[in-house]
């Protein structure tokens, strides 16, 4: 899809609507491994009574996004084989984004009035990063001296205060186009000219 839509010029936001598989990769990534497990701190601006509890003014709250999102994003009724990374679950038989699949935006970006206001910007950034990397390179697991693949355990997560990522891992990266470096510089130059014009 990337090669037929973007050809030798590389992906840009103009291609976004015609790259539903890349959009599906982004949605599946947000579902599969939410990166902000506890959201950000909120505080009660006044005393709140909730389900028999009195929450004093000034109480700090953290939304347990990991637990809520994880439980929801692992629900096999919503997402069959939930532990498998499967972007196609967000596509219909014709390969278009499928509105029936629950939106993973609801899983990784919080909820309610304090839902992440940067989610469209984040999704756009993830789209262009995924499209550009996959257009530019092939990615494979490296092999050890016996030719056995060294596969990263994607359940081994690391905490970084409010963020959670997989541990550092190695990957073999091979350019998919001749003279890739020159092509990438040309693309950047073209975009600089079109944005400054
Ligand atoms: C993949 C990228 C991102 C993820 C997964 C993410 C996720 C989240 C989550 C889970 C929250 C907490 C919601 C809550 O506590 O209820 C949040 C809050 C927030 N995010 Fe993001 N975010 C991302 C990118 C961004 C970007 C790019 C921006 C800004 C350009 C941004 C700005 C904010 C702000 C300002 C809040 C606080 C909102 C509030 O408390 O009212 N985020 N984000």
mmCIF file of C-alpha atoms and ligand atoms in Angstrom:
data_model
loop_
_atom_site.group_PDB
_atom_site.id
_atom_site.type_symbol
_atom_site.label_atom_id
_atom_site.label_comp_id
_atom_site.label_asym_id
_atom_site.label_seq_id
_atom_site.Cartn_x
_atom_site.Cartn_y
_atom_site.Cartn_z
ATOM 1 C CA UNK A 1 0.000 0.000 0.000
ATOM 2 C CA UNK A 2 2.819 2.417 0.913
ATOM 3 C CA UNK A 3 4.641 1.835 -2.370
ATOM 4 C CA UNK A 4 1.548 2.014 -4.557
ATOM 5 C CA UNK A 5 0.273 5.216 -2.874
ATOM 6 C CA UNK A 6 3.553 7.037 -2.218
ATOM 7 C CA UNK A 7 5.731 5.708 -5.069
ATOM 8 C CA UNK A 8 9.333 6.879 -4.977
ATOM 9 C CA UNK A 9 8.560 10.244 -3.320
ATOM 10 C CA UNK A 10 7.840 8.952 0.173
ATOM 11 C CA UNK A 11 4.806 9.475 2.417
ATOM 12 C CA UNK A 12 3.274 12.827 3.337
ATOM 13 C CA UNK A 13 0.021 13.890 5.019
ATOM 14 C CA UNK A 14 -1.588 14.155 1.554
ATOM 15 C CA UNK A 15 -1.461 10.346 1.443
ATOM 16 C CA UNK A 16 -3.118 9.833 4.824
ATOM 17 C CA UNK A 17 -6.620 8.984 3.597
ATOM 18 C CA UNK A 18 -5.203 6.451 1.147
ATOM 19 C CA UNK A 19 -3.085 4.678 3.774
ATOM 20 C CA UNK A 20 -5.695 3.037 6.041
ATOM 21 C CA UNK A 21 -3.294 0.212 6.911
ATOM 22 C CA UNK A 22 -0.849 2.715 8.436
ATOM 23 C CA UNK A 23 -3.727 4.337 10.356
ATOM 24 C CA UNK A 24 -4.648 0.860 11.565
ATOM 25 C CA UNK A 25 -1.052 0.266 12.749
ATOM 26 C CA UNK A 26 -1.265 3.469 14.819
ATOM 27 C CA UNK A 27 -4.649 2.490 16.310
ATOM 28 C CA UNK A 28 -3.418 -1.007 17.109
ATOM 29 C CA UNK A 29 -0.250 0.357 18.752
ATOM 30 C CA UNK A 30 -2.331 2.623 21.023
ATOM 31 C CA UNK A 31 -4.596 -0.323 21.902
ATOM 32 C CA UNK A 32 -1.865 -2.919 22.317
ATOM 33 C CA UNK A 33 0.524 -0.956 24.544
ATOM 34 C CA UNK A 34 -0.967 2.229 26.075
ATOM 35 C CA UNK A 35 2.103 4.356 26.883
ATOM 36 C CA UNK A 36 0.653 6.535 29.668
ATOM 37 C CA UNK A 37 -0.532 4.028 32.285
ATOM 38 C CA UNK A 38 -1.650 6.500 34.962
ATOM 39 C CA UNK A 39 -2.438 9.662 33.006
ATOM 40 C CA UNK A 40 -1.548 12.923 34.739
ATOM 41 C CA UNK A 41 -2.406 14.286 38.202
ATOM 42 C CA UNK A 42 -5.735 16.047 38.711
ATOM 43 C CA UNK A 43 -6.957 17.722 41.889
ATOM 44 C CA UNK A 44 -10.474 18.291 43.292
ATOM 45 C CA UNK A 45 -11.232 22.018 43.117
ATOM 46 C CA UNK A 46 -14.038 21.543 45.686
ATOM 47 C CA UNK A 47 -15.289 18.871 48.081
ATOM 48 C CA UNK A 48 -17.010 16.045 46.162
ATOM 49 C CA UNK A 49 -19.409 13.377 47.473
ATOM 50 C CA UNK A 50 -19.161 10.235 45.354
ATOM 51 C CA UNK A 51 -20.776 6.832 46.029
ATOM 52 C CA UNK A 52 -20.804 7.391 49.807
ATOM 53 C CA UNK A 53 -17.246 8.788 49.925
ATOM 54 C CA UNK A 54 -16.357 12.358 50.755
ATOM 55 C CA UNK A 55 -13.416 13.551 48.685
ATOM 56 C CA UNK A 56 -11.947 16.698 50.292
ATOM 57 C CA UNK A 57 -11.032 19.759 48.235
ATOM 58 C CA UNK A 58 -7.424 19.523 47.016
ATOM 59 C CA UNK A 59 -7.343 15.693 46.810
ATOM 60 C CA UNK A 60 -5.004 14.474 44.063
ATOM 61 C CA UNK A 61 -6.424 11.997 41.537
ATOM 62 C CA UNK A 62 -4.776 9.691 39.056
ATOM 63 C CA UNK A 63 -6.926 7.866 36.504
ATOM 64 C CA UNK A 64 -5.820 4.228 36.438
ATOM 65 C CA UNK A 65 -5.700 4.276 32.647
ATOM 66 C CA UNK A 66 -3.532 1.188 32.430
ATOM 67 C CA UNK A 67 -6.001 -0.907 34.358
ATOM 68 C CA UNK A 68 -9.110 0.447 32.613
ATOM 69 C CA UNK A 69 -7.573 0.565 29.126
ATOM 70 C CA UNK A 70 -5.761 -2.715 29.567
ATOM 71 C CA UNK A 71 -8.901 -4.534 30.679
ATOM 72 C CA UNK A 72 -10.941 -2.996 27.857
ATOM 73 C CA UNK A 73 -8.288 -3.429 25.192
ATOM 74 C CA UNK A 74 -7.830 -7.093 26.248
ATOM 75 C CA UNK A 75 -11.555 -7.871 26.071
ATOM 76 C CA UNK A 76 -11.789 -10.683 23.470
ATOM 77 C CA UNK A 77 -15.409 -9.740 22.746
ATOM 78 C CA UNK A 78 -14.188 -6.350 21.511
ATOM 79 C CA UNK A 79 -10.757 -7.394 20.238
ATOM 80 C CA UNK A 80 -10.406 -11.103 19.343
ATOM 81 C CA UNK A 81 -6.921 -12.524 20.223
ATOM 82 C CA UNK A 82 -6.207 -9.341 22.181
ATOM 83 C CA UNK A 83 -2.509 -10.050 22.872
ATOM 84 C CA UNK A 84 -1.718 -10.334 19.165
ATOM 85 C CA UNK A 85 -0.597 -7.180 17.357
ATOM 86 C CA UNK A 86 -3.098 -7.229 14.489
ATOM 87 C CA UNK A 87 -3.710 -3.881 12.709
ATOM 88 C CA UNK A 88 -6.227 -5.529 10.341
ATOM 89 C CA UNK A 89 -8.751 -5.684 13.218
ATOM 90 C CA UNK A 90 -9.364 -1.981 12.473
ATOM 91 C CA UNK A 91 -10.063 -2.646 8.768
ATOM 92 C CA UNK A 92 -13.054 -4.036 6.886
ATOM 93 C CA UNK A 93 -12.857 -6.692 4.157
ATOM 94 C CA UNK A 94 -12.071 -4.013 1.549
ATOM 95 C CA UNK A 95 -9.139 -2.729 3.640
ATOM 96 C CA UNK A 96 -10.864 0.500 4.729
ATOM 97 C CA UNK A 97 -10.945 1.720 8.334
ATOM 98 C CA UNK A 98 -13.838 -0.049 9.989
ATOM 99 C CA UNK A 99 -16.094 2.143 12.170
ATOM 100 C CA UNK A 100 -17.420 -0.929 14.011
ATOM 101 C CA UNK A 101 -14.108 -1.641 15.798
ATOM 102 C CA UNK A 102 -14.037 0.318 19.096
ATOM 103 C CA UNK A 103 -11.851 3.398 18.740
ATOM 104 C CA UNK A 104 -8.471 2.870 20.383
ATOM 105 C CA UNK A 105 -8.394 6.645 20.995
ATOM 106 C CA UNK A 106 -10.700 5.864 23.913
ATOM 107 C CA UNK A 107 -8.186 3.448 25.369
ATOM 108 C CA UNK A 108 -4.826 5.208 25.453
ATOM 109 C CA UNK A 109 -5.661 8.920 25.762
ATOM 110 C CA UNK A 110 -7.795 9.023 28.917
ATOM 111 C CA UNK A 111 -11.438 10.026 29.005
ATOM 112 C CA UNK A 112 -13.984 12.680 29.922
ATOM 113 C CA UNK A 113 -13.172 16.356 30.328
ATOM 114 C CA UNK A 114 -9.515 15.610 30.920
ATOM 115 C CA UNK A 115 -9.021 13.430 27.829
ATOM 116 C CA UNK A 116 -5.675 14.179 26.159
ATOM 117 C CA UNK A 117 -6.122 17.380 24.114
ATOM 118 C CA UNK A 118 -3.059 16.448 22.039
ATOM 119 C CA UNK A 119 -4.482 13.180 20.705
ATOM 120 C CA UNK A 120 -5.068 14.332 17.108
ATOM 121 C CA UNK A 121 -1.602 15.854 16.999
ATOM 122 C CA UNK A 122 -0.149 12.663 18.532
ATOM 123 C CA UNK A 123 -1.998 10.431 16.057
ATOM 124 C CA UNK A 124 -0.796 12.587 13.148
ATOM 125 C CA UNK A 125 2.791 12.332 14.414
ATOM 126 C CA UNK A 126 2.524 8.576 14.872
ATOM 127 C CA UNK A 127 1.038 8.257 11.359
ATOM 128 C CA UNK A 128 3.838 10.140 9.604
ATOM 129 C CA UNK A 129 6.564 8.471 11.701
ATOM 130 C CA UNK A 130 5.226 4.949 11.019
ATOM 131 C CA UNK A 131 4.621 5.661 7.311
ATOM 132 C CA UNK A 132 8.071 7.218 6.811
ATOM 133 C CA UNK A 133 9.940 4.464 8.663
ATOM 134 C CA UNK A 134 8.085 1.631 6.922
ATOM 135 C CA UNK A 135 8.490 3.282 3.498
ATOM 136 C CA UNK A 136 12.221 3.782 4.117
ATOM 137 C CA UNK A 137 13.305 0.566 5.803
ATOM 138 C CA UNK A 138 12.681 -3.150 6.264
ATOM 139 C CA UNK A 139 12.790 -4.204 9.926
ATOM 140 C CA UNK A 140 13.838 -7.697 11.065
ATOM 141 C CA UNK A 141 14.894 -9.319 14.310
ATOM 142 C CA UNK A 142 18.703 -9.680 14.431
ATOM 143 C CA UNK A 143 20.191 -13.194 14.694
ATOM 144 C CA UNK A 144 22.757 -14.550 17.166
ATOM 145 C CA UNK A 145 25.951 -16.487 16.215
ATOM 146 C CA UNK A 146 23.859 -19.662 15.772
ATOM 147 C CA UNK A 147 21.494 -17.945 13.367
ATOM 148 C CA UNK A 148 18.699 -17.885 15.986
ATOM 149 C CA UNK A 149 16.484 -14.784 15.986
ATOM 150 C CA UNK A 150 16.912 -12.491 19.009
ATOM 151 C CA UNK A 151 13.293 -11.543 19.656
ATOM 152 C CA UNK A 152 12.338 -8.788 22.110
ATOM 153 C CA UNK A 153 9.835 -9.733 24.825
ATOM 154 C CA UNK A 154 7.134 -7.117 24.258
ATOM 155 C CA UNK A 155 5.632 -7.829 27.695
ATOM 156 C CA UNK A 156 8.812 -6.608 29.410
ATOM 157 C CA UNK A 157 7.913 -3.008 30.071
ATOM 158 C CA UNK A 158 9.930 -0.208 31.687
ATOM 159 C CA UNK A 159 8.449 2.647 33.729
ATOM 160 C CA UNK A 160 9.503 6.259 33.140
ATOM 161 C CA UNK A 161 7.464 8.097 35.803
ATOM 162 C CA UNK A 162 4.195 8.592 33.900
ATOM 163 C CA UNK A 163 5.231 6.728 30.743
ATOM 164 C CA UNK A 164 5.766 3.045 30.087
ATOM 165 C CA UNK A 165 7.744 1.582 27.177
ATOM 166 C CA UNK A 166 9.234 -1.754 26.152
ATOM 167 C CA UNK A 167 12.820 -2.291 27.272
ATOM 168 C CA UNK A 168 15.550 -1.292 24.771
ATOM 169 C CA UNK A 169 15.943 -3.962 22.070
ATOM 170 C CA UNK A 170 17.958 -4.560 18.928
ATOM 171 C CA UNK A 171 16.509 -4.591 15.438
ATOM 172 C CA UNK A 172 18.061 -5.064 11.991
ATOM 173 C CA UNK A 173 17.212 -2.172 9.683
ATOM 174 C CA UNK A 174 17.737 -2.368 5.889
ATOM 175 C CA UNK A 175 17.068 0.534 3.458
ATOM 176 C CA UNK A 176 14.250 -0.262 0.978
ATOM 177 C CA UNK A 177 15.370 2.198 -1.703
ATOM 178 C CA UNK A 178 18.627 2.877 -3.542
ATOM 179 C CA UNK A 179 20.222 6.210 -2.511
ATOM 180 C CA UNK A 180 17.769 6.468 0.403
ATOM 181 C CA UNK A 181 19.755 9.159 2.210
ATOM 182 C CA UNK A 182 19.704 11.487 -0.828
ATOM 183 C CA UNK A 183 15.987 10.775 -1.350
ATOM 184 C CA UNK A 184 15.182 11.642 2.285
ATOM 185 C CA UNK A 185 17.177 14.892 2.081
ATOM 186 C CA UNK A 186 15.356 15.793 -1.171
ATOM 187 C CA UNK A 187 11.987 15.099 0.477
ATOM 188 C CA UNK A 188 12.880 17.284 3.480
ATOM 189 C CA UNK A 189 14.058 20.086 1.195
ATOM 190 C CA UNK A 190 10.814 19.921 -0.858
ATOM 191 C CA UNK A 191 8.724 20.101 2.340
ATOM 192 C CA UNK A 192 10.763 23.029 3.695
ATOM 193 C CA UNK A 193 10.177 24.902 0.422
ATOM 194 C CA UNK A 194 6.432 24.101 0.378
ATOM 195 C CA UNK A 195 5.916 25.173 4.026
ATOM 196 C CA UNK A 196 7.942 28.397 3.722
ATOM 197 C CA UNK A 197 6.220 29.375 0.408
HETATM 198 C C1 LIG B 1 0.956 8.997 21.897
HETATM 199 C C2 LIG B 1 0.960 10.208 22.461
HETATM 200 C C3 LIG B 1 0.115 10.594 23.648
HETATM 201 C C4 LIG B 1 -0.553 9.811 24.543
HETATM 202 C C5 LIG B 1 -0.684 8.285 24.587
HETATM 203 C C6 LIG B 1 -1.178 10.709 25.499
HETATM 204 C C7 LIG B 1 -1.964 10.295 26.565
HETATM 205 C C8 LIG B 1 -2.466 11.146 27.522
HETATM 206 C C9 LIG B 1 -3.188 10.715 28.689
HETATM 207 C C10 LIG B 1 -3.494 9.270 29.034
HETATM 208 C C11 LIG B 1 -3.523 11.827 29.402
HETATM 209 C C12 LIG B 1 -4.223 11.868 30.761
HETATM 210 C C13 LIG B 1 -5.713 11.943 30.677
HETATM 211 C C14 LIG B 1 -6.272 11.863 32.069
HETATM 212 O O1 LIG B 1 -5.551 11.986 33.050
HETATM 213 O O2 LIG B 1 -7.478 11.679 32.178
HETATM 214 C C15 LIG B 1 -3.023 12.971 28.682
HETATM 215 C C16 LIG B 1 -3.168 14.266 29.103
HETATM 216 C C17 LIG B 1 -2.675 15.360 28.429
HETATM 217 N N1 LIG B 1 -2.018 15.351 27.207
HETATM 218 FE FE1 LIG B 1 -1.539 13.695 26.140
HETATM 219 N N2 LIG B 1 -0.886 12.008 25.156
HETATM 220 C C18 LIG B 1 -0.104 12.001 24.028
HETATM 221 C C19 LIG B 1 0.382 13.087 23.339
HETATM 222 C C20 LIG B 1 0.128 14.399 23.668
HETATM 223 C C21 LIG B 1 0.548 15.554 22.880
HETATM 224 C C22 LIG B 1 1.307 15.452 21.549
HETATM 225 C C23 LIG B 1 0.146 16.655 23.561
HETATM 226 C C24 LIG B 1 0.306 18.120 23.221
HETATM 227 C C25 LIG B 1 0.586 18.560 22.014
HETATM 228 C C26 LIG B 1 -0.535 16.221 24.777
HETATM 229 C C27 LIG B 1 -1.072 17.052 25.721
HETATM 230 C C28 LIG B 1 -1.707 16.645 26.865
HETATM 231 C C29 LIG B 1 -2.189 17.537 27.923
HETATM 232 C C30 LIG B 1 -2.051 19.075 27.955
HETATM 233 C C31 LIG B 1 -2.803 16.732 28.906
HETATM 234 C C32 LIG B 1 -3.468 17.191 30.205
HETATM 235 C C33 LIG B 1 -4.944 17.398 29.955
HETATM 236 C C34 LIG B 1 -5.732 17.810 31.200
HETATM 237 O O3 LIG B 1 -5.364 17.431 32.311
HETATM 238 O O4 LIG B 1 -6.730 18.524 31.035
HETATM 239 N N3 LIG B 1 -0.527 14.850 24.800
HETATM 240 N N4 LIG B 1 -2.392 12.543 27.535
#
